[in-house]
Amino acid sequence: MTDTGIARADLLEGAAAAALALAGSLGLGDSTQALDDWPVEPGDPVLRMELGADGTRSLVLGVNAEMADQLAADPAVLSAGFGAAIDAINSAIGSAFVPAAVDRTVAGRPDIVIGILDGDQLTAAVGLSLSASIVDPPTADPAPGAAASYQPTSFDGPVSTRDVAVTRSSLSVLHDVELVVTAELGRTTMPVRDLLGLTPGMVVEIDRAAGAPIDLLVNGRRIAAGEVVVIDEEFGIRITEIAPIGEHTR
């Protein structure tokens, strides 16, 4: 048991529930993975909510600096995300943690670490820090380079059981990951008979007024909007709006 009176297995379950809540609320990913190490380099930012007045227990979210800036720019959404995470912990393990203010700081390795993944990419890490060591110890550290694995417990929500070799990587490596960015003019729905009847010269009406902004999508998620420009005889998008954190997929 820990000083909170909660066994490590239950705390792992609660941390995983919190990670899923943060992932969904802040648009960070679609699955979670228990990690054996904290993939945030010393000095990199974390967003923290204290779980007690003494400041010894906290829930932390580790992201790269750019994402931390973006999240911190919308305090209401960030607080709502952490609030949902606290509710998820309390629901999963029967604790009574109370949401508090979220601050930006740096932190060492938490006692329990859960990674957030978008597909196969690690996008963030959630940590649960306690004021005392855990009596029922975790399994031994894997050999260098070995993947972490996690067997899901009984809380609600999709938990990835894929083995992803992210245990000792830094989130900063994601800076060079290439993503497919799509510009979307608009959408419409058509019966199959009309689709089969399309011919050159026909006009298809879409759900976008003339002059309206063009959506910029990554993995189907709207991240920005802008206007069409021409650069050296090629089309481009001039960004006019950044989508709020947590905006739902269209």
Tab-separated table of C-alpha atoms in Angstrom:
chain	number	residue	atom	x	y	z
A	1	MET	CA	0.000	0.000	0.000
A	2	THR	CA	1.036	3.627	-0.430
A	3	ASP	CA	0.637	6.531	1.952
A	4	THR	CA	-2.700	7.188	0.257
A	5	GLY	CA	-3.951	3.740	1.329
A	6	ILE	CA	-4.219	2.640	-2.310
A	7	ALA	CA	-2.318	-0.304	-3.754
A	8	ARG	CA	0.037	0.209	-6.668
A	9	ALA	CA	-2.153	-1.840	-9.028
A	10	ASP	CA	-5.080	0.472	-8.276
A	11	LEU	CA	-2.927	3.566	-8.736
A	12	LEU	CA	-1.781	2.233	-12.110
A	13	GLU	CA	-5.427	1.769	-13.060
A	14	GLY	CA	-6.264	5.281	-11.905
A	15	ALA	CA	-3.332	6.814	-13.788
A	16	ALA	CA	-4.360	4.989	-16.970
A	17	ALA	CA	-7.918	6.283	-16.568
A	18	ALA	CA	-6.563	9.809	-16.098
A	19	ALA	CA	-4.384	9.483	-19.198
A	20	LEU	CA	-7.368	8.424	-21.299
A	21	ALA	CA	-9.387	11.369	-19.985
A	22	LEU	CA	-6.591	13.840	-20.782
A	23	ALA	CA	-6.058	12.302	-24.218
A	24	GLY	CA	-9.722	12.675	-25.089
A	25	SER	CA	-10.227	16.121	-23.551
A	26	LEU	CA	-7.098	17.696	-25.040
A	27	GLY	CA	-6.959	15.813	-28.348
A	28	LEU	CA	-3.603	14.177	-27.584
A	29	GLY	CA	-4.234	10.616	-28.801
A	30	ASP	CA	-6.466	7.587	-28.805
A	31	SER	CA	-4.803	4.983	-26.569
A	32	THR	CA	-2.525	4.555	-23.554
A	33	GLN	CA	0.526	2.461	-22.670
A	34	ALA	CA	2.157	1.900	-19.287
A	35	LEU	CA	5.818	2.927	-19.420
A	36	ASP	CA	8.797	1.825	-17.366
A	37	ASP	CA	10.526	5.197	-17.595
A	38	TRP	CA	9.624	8.886	-17.766
A	39	PRO	CA	10.110	9.978	-21.413
A	40	VAL	CA	10.501	13.675	-20.598
A	41	GLU	CA	14.033	15.004	-20.504
A	42	PRO	CA	15.191	17.026	-17.470
A	43	GLY	CA	14.226	20.656	-17.954
A	44	ASP	CA	11.400	19.921	-20.409
A	45	PRO	CA	8.037	21.360	-19.347
A	46	VAL	CA	5.257	19.534	-17.577
A	47	LEU	CA	1.773	20.706	-16.700
A	48	ARG	CA	0.927	19.821	-13.093
A	49	MET	CA	-2.127	19.671	-10.871
A	50	GLU	CA	-1.459	19.092	-7.173
A	51	LEU	CA	-3.588	16.441	-5.473
A	52	GLY	CA	-3.092	17.632	-1.923
A	53	ALA	CA	-2.497	20.815	0.014
A	54	ASP	CA	0.986	19.685	1.094
A	55	GLY	CA	2.244	19.727	-2.514
A	56	THR	CA	3.716	16.224	-2.318
A	57	ARG	CA	1.204	14.503	-4.596
A	58	SER	CA	0.443	15.558	-8.132
A	59	LEU	CA	-0.790	14.562	-11.561
A	60	VAL	CA	1.549	15.736	-14.321
A	61	LEU	CA	1.295	15.871	-18.105
A	62	GLY	CA	4.568	15.859	-20.042
A	63	VAL	CA	4.562	17.299	-23.571
A	64	ASN	CA	7.036	19.124	-25.784
A	65	ALA	CA	7.492	22.867	-25.338
A	66	GLU	CA	5.347	23.856	-28.320
A	67	MET	CA	2.405	21.762	-27.124
A	68	ALA	CA	2.810	23.080	-23.564
A	69	ASP	CA	2.569	26.645	-24.899
A	70	GLN	CA	-0.546	25.797	-26.884
A	71	LEU	CA	-2.261	24.081	-23.970
A	72	ALA	CA	-1.339	26.802	-21.489
A	73	ALA	CA	-2.816	29.418	-23.854
A	74	ASP	CA	-6.311	28.078	-23.119
A	75	PRO	CA	-6.518	27.713	-19.310
A	76	ALA	CA	-10.236	26.855	-19.310
A	77	VAL	CA	-9.792	23.866	-21.627
A	78	LEU	CA	-6.640	22.777	-19.782
A	79	SER	CA	-8.375	22.918	-16.387
A	80	ALA	CA	-11.367	21.029	-17.779
A	81	GLY	CA	-9.046	18.328	-19.112
A	82	PHE	CA	-7.287	17.898	-15.778
A	83	GLY	CA	-10.636	18.010	-13.981
A	84	ALA	CA	-11.864	15.149	-16.172
A	85	ALA	CA	-8.650	13.266	-15.359
A	86	ILE	CA	-9.181	13.685	-11.600
A	87	ASP	CA	-12.780	12.515	-11.959
A	88	ALA	CA	-11.527	9.472	-13.891
A	89	ILE	CA	-9.035	8.587	-11.141
A	90	ASN	CA	-11.663	8.934	-8.429
A	91	SER	CA	-14.161	6.846	-10.394
A	92	ALA	CA	-11.612	4.121	-11.182
A	93	ILE	CA	-10.135	3.612	-7.711
A	94	GLY	CA	-12.610	5.228	-5.304
A	95	SER	CA	-10.259	8.034	-4.245
A	96	ALA	CA	-11.362	11.546	-3.329
A	97	PHE	CA	-8.808	13.788	-5.034
A	98	VAL	CA	-10.033	17.352	-5.608
A	99	PRO	CA	-9.120	19.339	-8.772
A	100	ALA	CA	-6.846	22.336	-8.214
A	101	ALA	CA	-5.047	24.917	-10.344
A	102	VAL	CA	-2.806	23.750	-13.191
A	103	ASP	CA	0.692	25.194	-13.344
A	104	ARG	CA	3.623	24.785	-15.700
A	105	THR	CA	6.836	23.540	-14.165
A	106	VAL	CA	9.565	20.920	-14.547
A	107	ALA	CA	9.558	17.624	-12.725
A	108	GLY	CA	11.540	14.475	-12.232
A	109	ARG	CA	10.297	10.965	-12.811
A	110	PRO	CA	6.826	10.331	-11.305
A	111	ASP	CA	6.073	7.140	-9.394
A	112	ILE	CA	3.686	5.866	-12.082
A	113	VAL	CA	3.964	6.705	-15.794
A	114	ILE	CA	1.395	6.220	-18.556
A	115	GLY	CA	2.104	7.155	-22.172
A	116	ILE	CA	-0.495	8.628	-24.531
A	117	LEU	CA	-0.308	7.444	-28.123
A	118	ASP	CA	-1.847	8.684	-31.351
A	119	GLY	CA	-1.688	5.576	-33.492
A	120	ASP	CA	1.839	4.269	-32.871
A	121	GLN	CA	3.345	7.647	-31.961
A	122	LEU	CA	3.993	8.687	-28.361
A	123	THR	CA	2.513	12.187	-28.005
A	124	ALA	CA	2.493	12.790	-24.251
A	125	ALA	CA	3.139	11.164	-20.892
A	126	VAL	CA	1.012	11.278	-17.750
A	127	GLY	CA	2.638	10.810	-14.363
A	128	LEU	CA	1.278	10.257	-10.872
A	129	SER	CA	3.596	11.419	-8.074
A	130	LEU	CA	3.145	10.398	-4.433
A	131	SER	CA	4.754	11.437	-1.171
A	132	ALA	CA	6.091	8.007	-0.180
A	133	SER	CA	7.574	5.003	-1.893
A	134	ILE	CA	5.308	2.215	-3.060
A	135	VAL	CA	5.556	-0.979	-1.026
A	136	ASP	CA	4.404	-3.400	-3.717
A	137	PRO	CA	7.237	-2.726	-6.208
A	138	PRO	CA	6.928	-2.645	-10.002
A	139	THR	CA	8.425	-5.379	-12.104
A	140	ALA	CA	12.154	-5.225	-12.764
A	141	ASP	CA	13.373	-2.808	-15.386
A	142	PRO	CA	13.532	-4.397	-18.844
A	143	ALA	CA	16.787	-4.772	-20.679
A	144	PRO	CA	17.930	-1.634	-22.550
A	145	GLY	CA	15.866	-1.187	-25.689
A	146	ALA	CA	13.128	-3.566	-24.562
A	147	ALA	CA	9.529	-2.457	-25.048
A	148	ALA	CA	7.184	-1.740	-22.176
A	149	SER	CA	3.970	-3.721	-22.001
A	150	TYR	CA	0.728	-3.165	-20.146
A	151	GLN	CA	-2.114	-5.525	-19.379
A	152	PRO	CA	-5.367	-3.556	-19.127
A	153	THR	CA	-7.332	-3.546	-15.880
A	154	SER	CA	-11.064	-3.271	-15.366
A	155	PHE	CA	-11.716	0.451	-15.898
A	156	ASP	CA	-13.858	1.574	-18.818
A	157	GLY	CA	-12.190	2.802	-22.000
A	158	PRO	CA	-9.997	1.471	-24.801
A	159	VAL	CA	-6.483	0.650	-23.608
A	160	SER	CA	-3.825	-0.293	-26.102
A	161	THR	CA	-1.957	-3.502	-25.302
A	162	ARG	CA	0.528	-3.011	-28.124
A	163	ASP	CA	4.181	-3.182	-27.158
A	164	VAL	CA	5.659	0.159	-28.117
A	165	ALA	CA	9.380	0.763	-27.629
A	166	VAL	CA	9.110	4.227	-26.112
A	167	THR	CA	10.395	3.638	-22.585
A	168	ARG	CA	13.582	5.666	-22.795
A	169	SER	CA	12.831	8.000	-25.676
A	170	SER	CA	12.193	11.706	-25.320
A	171	LEU	CA	9.077	13.418	-26.591
A	172	SER	CA	11.389	15.824	-28.391
A	173	VAL	CA	12.041	13.182	-31.049
A	174	LEU	CA	8.515	13.843	-32.323
A	175	HIS	CA	9.607	17.227	-33.646
A	176	ASP	CA	10.900	15.598	-36.849
A	177	VAL	CA	7.983	13.199	-37.367
A	178	GLU	CA	6.274	13.978	-40.686
A	179	LEU	CA	2.470	14.096	-40.732
A	180	VAL	CA	0.144	14.299	-43.712
A	181	VAL	CA	-1.592	17.691	-43.707
A	182	THR	CA	-4.753	17.985	-45.820
A	183	ALA	CA	-6.511	21.146	-46.989
A	184	GLU	CA	-10.283	20.617	-47.164
A	185	LEU	CA	-12.501	22.971	-49.163
A	186	GLY	CA	-15.731	21.397	-47.950
A	187	ARG	CA	-17.884	18.271	-47.815
A	188	THR	CA	-21.218	16.972	-48.999
A	189	THR	CA	-23.202	13.744	-49.028
A	190	MET	CA	-24.577	12.102	-52.155
A	191	PRO	CA	-26.596	8.968	-52.888
A	192	VAL	CA	-24.659	6.221	-54.640
A	193	ARG	CA	-26.799	6.668	-57.756
A	194	ASP	CA	-25.668	10.305	-58.049
A	195	LEU	CA	-22.016	9.388	-57.512
A	196	LEU	CA	-22.203	6.818	-60.275
A	197	GLY	CA	-23.810	9.424	-62.522
A	198	LEU	CA	-21.022	12.003	-62.231
A	199	THR	CA	-19.649	13.205	-65.557
A	200	PRO	CA	-17.098	15.870	-66.568
A	201	GLY	CA	-18.625	19.323	-66.414
A	202	MET	CA	-21.105	18.594	-63.621
A	203	VAL	CA	-21.075	20.852	-60.518
A	204	VAL	CA	-21.205	19.355	-57.010
A	205	GLU	CA	-22.391	21.703	-54.263
A	206	ILE	CA	-20.486	21.480	-50.957
A	207	ASP	CA	-21.198	22.716	-47.442
A	208	ARG	CA	-18.978	25.778	-47.661
A	209	ALA	CA	-19.926	29.323	-48.668
A	210	ALA	CA	-17.828	31.241	-51.160
A	211	GLY	CA	-14.993	33.030	-49.376
A	212	ALA	CA	-15.233	30.857	-46.239
A	213	PRO	CA	-11.950	29.650	-44.674
A	214	ILE	CA	-10.379	26.375	-45.821
A	215	ASP	CA	-9.859	23.718	-43.118
A	216	LEU	CA	-6.416	22.258	-42.453
A	217	LEU	CA	-6.618	18.651	-41.186
A	218	VAL	CA	-4.100	16.230	-39.644
A	219	ASN	CA	-5.307	12.636	-39.321
A	220	GLY	CA	-8.861	13.887	-39.882
A	221	ARG	CA	-8.638	16.438	-37.042
A	222	ARG	CA	-9.114	20.137	-37.801
A	223	ILE	CA	-6.047	21.988	-36.551
A	224	ALA	CA	-6.340	25.318	-38.375
A	225	ALA	CA	-8.153	27.289	-41.066
A	226	GLY	CA	-6.966	29.690	-43.708
A	227	GLU	CA	-7.371	31.229	-47.118
A	228	VAL	CA	-6.114	29.969	-50.461
A	229	VAL	CA	-3.101	31.755	-51.938
A	230	VAL	CA	-0.983	31.141	-55.038
A	231	ILE	CA	2.792	30.812	-54.575
A	232	ASP	CA	4.917	30.405	-57.709
A	233	GLU	CA	1.969	28.940	-59.629
A	234	GLU	CA	1.170	26.494	-56.826
A	235	PHE	CA	-1.671	26.685	-54.308
A	236	GLY	CA	-0.984	27.314	-50.640
A	237	ILE	CA	-2.888	28.135	-47.447
A	238	ARG	CA	-2.370	31.318	-45.431
A	239	ILE	CA	-3.280	30.444	-41.841
A	240	THR	CA	-5.930	32.734	-40.350
A	241	GLU	CA	-7.098	30.668	-37.374
A	242	ILE	CA	-5.724	27.971	-35.076
A	243	ALA	CA	-8.356	25.494	-33.892
A	244	PRO	CA	-8.962	25.443	-30.100
A	245	ILE	CA	-7.417	22.570	-28.136
A	246	GLY	CA	-9.823	19.679	-27.805
A	247	GLU	CA	-11.950	20.616	-30.827
A	248	HIS	CA	-13.792	17.537	-32.045
A	249	THR	CA	-12.972	15.804	-35.297
A	250	ARG	CA	-15.271	16.914	-38.100
